[in-house]
Amino acid sequence: SQTIHQWPATLVQPVGSPLSLECTVEGTSNPNLYWYRQAAGRGLQLLFYSVGIGQISSEVPQNLSASRPQDRQFILSSKKLLLSDSGFYLCAWSRDRVNSPLHFGNGTRLTVT
Amino acid sequence: LAKTTQPISMDSYEGQEVNITCSHNNIATNDYITWYQQFPSQGPRFIIQGYKTKVTNEVASLFIPADRKSSTLSLPRVSLSDTAVYYCLVGNNNDMRFGAGTRLTVKP
């Protein structure tokens, strides 16, 4: 069966510090990968998606970036965090881009202080 | 991109059937309708997906009328553990936007 791992579960970082969140998927090959962010009490905002190694599409311009160095690894980064980057970050995978359901990790709660 | 509209919140009692309706007037021909459930501090979990008519699995049913401009998620005999936020999405994964969803509260 397929599993998705996301870490860390919680993170507190000062403004201006860098960020690196990692997500890995097991049990499948060539998954589509996604990063979402959820502000408190709000819906999920799609940040990035990737259909293959090195292929990243950005949905929202911001100071975050994503990379996919390996088939089942997706990394969310920032060089300098802003207060507004606080939120719940979720990684997800799917089998294809058309209608395959998304499978989410347990998320990372990021607080920028 | 089909925009969806759902009620912000709903209340129910244990053992009742709950129906949550989602409007998606601009749904495209190739769009599927997918519902997710989210508990606090967890990622959303896939519940059910359909294209037309009725789909049923072990946890829910999804009713889609012929014009596909709306859909209804039906949860039979809800329990306290069904208290969560439910999201309706249409489209393909790279265009999907999660709205605020419907916050379902099941009371004893």
Coordinates of C-alpha atoms in Angstrom, one line a residue:
Chain A
S1 CA 0.0 0.0 0.0
Q2 CA 1.0 3.6 -0.5
T3 CA 2.0 5.8 2.4
I4 CA 3.0 9.5 2.6
H5 CA 5.4 10.8 5.2
Q6 CA 5.7 14.5 6.1
W7 CA 7.9 16.0 8.7
P8 CA 8.3 17.7 11.0
A9 CA 4.8 17.7 12.6
T10 CA 5.4 21.1 14.2
L11 CA 7.9 23.8 13.7
V12 CA 8.5 27.2 15.2
Q13 CA 10.9 29.5 13.3
P14 CA 11.9 33.1 13.7
V15 CA 11.2 35.6 10.9
G16 CA 13.9 35.7 8.4
S17 CA 15.1 32.1 9.0
P18 CA 15.1 29.5 6.2
L19 CA 12.6 26.7 5.9
S20 CA 12.8 23.2 4.6
L21 CA 9.8 20.8 4.8
E22 CA 10.2 17.3 3.3
C23 CA 7.6 14.9 2.0
T24 CA 8.1 11.4 0.7
V25 CA 5.8 8.8 -0.8
E26 CA 6.2 5.1 -0.6
G27 CA 4.6 2.3 -2.6
T28 CA 4.0 4.0 -5.9
S29 CA 6.1 5.4 -8.7
N30 CA 5.8 8.6 -10.6
P31 CA 3.2 10.2 -8.4
N32 CA 1.9 13.7 -8.8
L33 CA 2.9 15.6 -5.8
Y34 CA 1.4 18.7 -4.2
W35 CA 2.0 21.3 -1.5
Y36 CA -1.0 23.0 0.1
R37 CA -1.2 25.5 2.9
Q38 CA -4.1 26.0 5.2
A39 CA -4.6 29.2 7.3
A40 CA -6.5 28.8 10.6
G41 CA -10.1 28.2 9.9
R42 CA -9.8 28.4 6.2
G43 CA -9.7 26.1 3.2
L44 CA -6.6 24.7 1.5
Q45 CA -4.6 26.8 -0.9
L46 CA -2.6 24.9 -3.6
L47 CA 1.0 26.2 -3.5
F48 CA 2.9 23.9 -5.9
Y49 CA 2.4 20.7 -7.8
S50 CA 4.8 18.4 -9.7
V51 CA 4.1 15.8 -12.3
G52 CA 7.7 14.6 -12.4
I53 CA 11.3 15.0 -11.2
G54 CA 12.4 18.6 -11.6
Q55 CA 9.0 19.7 -12.9
I56 CA 7.4 22.2 -10.6
S57 CA 4.3 24.4 -11.2
S58 CA 3.7 27.3 -8.9
E59 CA 0.1 28.4 -8.2
V60 CA 0.7 31.5 -6.0
P61 CA 3.7 33.9 -6.2
Q62 CA 5.3 34.1 -2.8
N63 CA 8.6 33.6 -1.0
L64 CA 8.3 29.9 -1.0
S65 CA 9.8 27.4 -3.5
A66 CA 9.5 23.7 -4.1
S67 CA 11.8 21.1 -5.5
R68 CA 11.5 17.5 -6.5
P69 CA 15.0 16.0 -6.5
Q70 CA 13.7 12.4 -6.6
D71 CA 10.6 10.7 -7.9
R72 CA 8.9 10.4 -4.6
Q73 CA 10.4 13.3 -2.7
F74 CA 9.0 16.8 -2.6
I75 CA 10.5 19.6 -0.7
L76 CA 9.1 23.0 0.3
S77 CA 11.6 25.7 1.0
S78 CA 12.0 29.4 1.9
K79 CA 15.2 31.4 2.2
K80 CA 13.6 33.9 4.6
L81 CA 10.3 33.3 6.4
L82 CA 7.7 35.9 6.9
L83 CA 5.1 36.1 9.6
S84 CA 2.5 35.5 6.9
D85 CA 4.1 32.1 6.2
S86 CA 2.6 30.7 9.3
G87 CA 0.1 27.9 8.7
F88 CA -0.6 24.3 8.3
Y89 CA 1.3 22.8 5.4
L90 CA 0.1 19.7 3.7
C91 CA 1.8 17.4 1.2
A92 CA -0.3 15.2 -1.0
W93 CA 0.1 12.7 -3.9
S94 CA -2.2 11.4 -6.6
R95 CA -1.8 8.8 -9.4
D96 CA -2.6 11.2 -12.3
R97 CA -3.6 14.7 -12.9
V98 CA -7.1 14.3 -14.1
N99 CA -9.4 12.8 -11.5
S100 CA -7.4 10.6 -9.2
P101 CA -8.1 11.3 -5.5
L102 CA -5.5 13.2 -3.5
H103 CA -3.9 11.5 -0.5
F104 CA -2.6 13.8 2.1
G105 CA 0.1 13.6 4.7
N106 CA -0.5 14.6 8.3
G107 CA 0.8 18.1 7.8
T108 CA 3.3 20.4 9.4
R109 CA 2.1 23.2 11.7
L110 CA 4.5 26.1 11.1
T111 CA 4.6 29.1 13.4
V112 CA 6.8 32.0 12.4
T113 CA 7.5 34.3 15.3
Chain B
L1 CA -12.2 25.9 -13.1
A2 CA -15.5 25.1 -11.5
K3 CA -16.3 27.0 -8.4
T4 CA -18.2 25.2 -5.7
T5 CA -20.6 26.5 -3.1
Q6 CA -21.4 24.6 0.1
P7 CA -23.1 25.5 3.3
I8 CA -20.7 26.8 5.9
S9 CA -21.9 24.7 8.7
M10 CA -24.5 22.0 9.6
D11 CA -25.6 20.4 12.8
S12 CA -27.0 16.9 13.2
Y13 CA -27.6 14.3 15.9
E14 CA -26.2 10.8 16.2
G15 CA -27.9 8.2 14.1
Q16 CA -29.4 10.7 11.6
E17 CA -28.7 10.8 7.9
V18 CA -26.8 13.9 6.8
N19 CA -27.0 15.3 3.3
I20 CA -24.5 18.0 2.3
T21 CA -25.2 19.7 -1.0
C22 CA -22.6 21.3 -3.2
S23 CA -23.3 23.6 -6.1
H24 CA -21.0 23.7 -9.1
N25 CA -22.8 25.5 -11.9
N26 CA -19.7 25.8 -14.2
I27 CA -18.6 22.1 -14.0
A28 CA -16.8 21.1 -17.2
T29 CA -17.6 17.9 -19.2
N30 CA -14.5 16.1 -18.1
D31 CA -14.7 17.2 -14.4
Y32 CA -15.2 14.7 -11.6
I33 CA -16.7 15.5 -8.3
T34 CA -14.7 14.5 -5.2
W35 CA -15.5 14.8 -1.5
Y36 CA -13.0 14.9 1.3
Q37 CA -13.3 14.9 5.1
Q38 CA -10.9 16.7 7.4
F39 CA -10.4 16.5 11.1
P40 CA -8.6 19.2 13.1
S41 CA -4.8 19.1 12.6
Q42 CA -5.0 16.4 10.0
G43 CA -4.8 16.3 6.2
P44 CA -8.1 15.8 4.3
R45 CA -9.1 12.2 3.6
F46 CA -10.8 11.1 0.4
I47 CA -14.4 10.0 0.9
I48 CA -16.0 9.4 -2.4
Q49 CA -15.8 10.4 -6.1
G50 CA -18.3 10.4 -8.9
Y51 CA -19.1 11.6 -12.4
K52 CA -22.8 11.1 -12.7
T53 CA -25.9 9.5 -11.1
K54 CA -25.1 7.7 -7.9
V55 CA -22.0 6.3 -6.3
T56 CA -21.9 4.4 -3.0
N57 CA -19.1 3.0 -0.9
E58 CA -18.8 1.8 2.6
V59 CA -18.9 5.2 4.2
A60 CA -21.1 7.4 2.0
S61 CA -23.2 7.9 -1.1
L62 CA -22.9 10.6 -3.7
F63 CA -25.9 11.7 -5.7
I64 CA -25.3 13.7 -8.9
P65 CA -28.3 14.9 -11.0
A66 CA -28.3 14.7 -14.8
D67 CA -27.2 18.3 -15.3
R68 CA -24.3 17.7 -12.9
K69 CA -24.6 21.3 -11.6
S70 CA -24.8 20.1 -8.0
S71 CA -24.0 17.0 -5.9
T72 CA -25.1 15.7 -2.6
L73 CA -22.9 13.8 -0.1
S74 CA -25.0 11.5 2.0
L75 CA -23.7 10.2 5.3
P76 CA -25.9 7.5 6.8
R77 CA -26.4 7.3 10.5
V78 CA -23.7 9.7 11.6
S79 CA -21.8 9.3 14.8
L80 CA -19.9 11.8 16.9
S81 CA -16.7 10.8 15.1
D82 CA -18.2 12.2 11.9
T83 CA -17.8 15.7 13.2
A84 CA -15.4 17.3 10.7
V85 CA -15.1 19.6 7.8
Y86 CA -16.3 18.3 4.4
Y87 CA -15.0 19.6 1.1
C88 CA -16.5 19.3 -2.3
L89 CA -14.1 19.7 -5.2
V90 CA -14.6 19.5 -9.0
G91 CA -12.0 19.6 -11.7
N92 CA -8.6 18.1 -12.2
N93 CA -6.1 17.9 -9.4
N94 CA -3.9 20.7 -10.8
D95 CA -6.7 23.1 -10.9
M96 CA -8.5 22.1 -7.7
R97 CA -9.2 24.8 -5.1
F98 CA -10.5 23.8 -1.7
G99 CA -13.1 26.2 -0.4
A100 CA -13.9 26.7 3.3
G101 CA -16.0 23.5 3.2
T102 CA -18.9 22.5 5.4
R103 CA -18.3 22.2 9.1
L104 CA -20.5 19.3 10.3
T105 CA -21.2 19.0 14.0
V106 CA -22.8 15.8 15.2
K107 CA -24.4 16.1 18.6
P108 CA -25.3 13.3 21.1

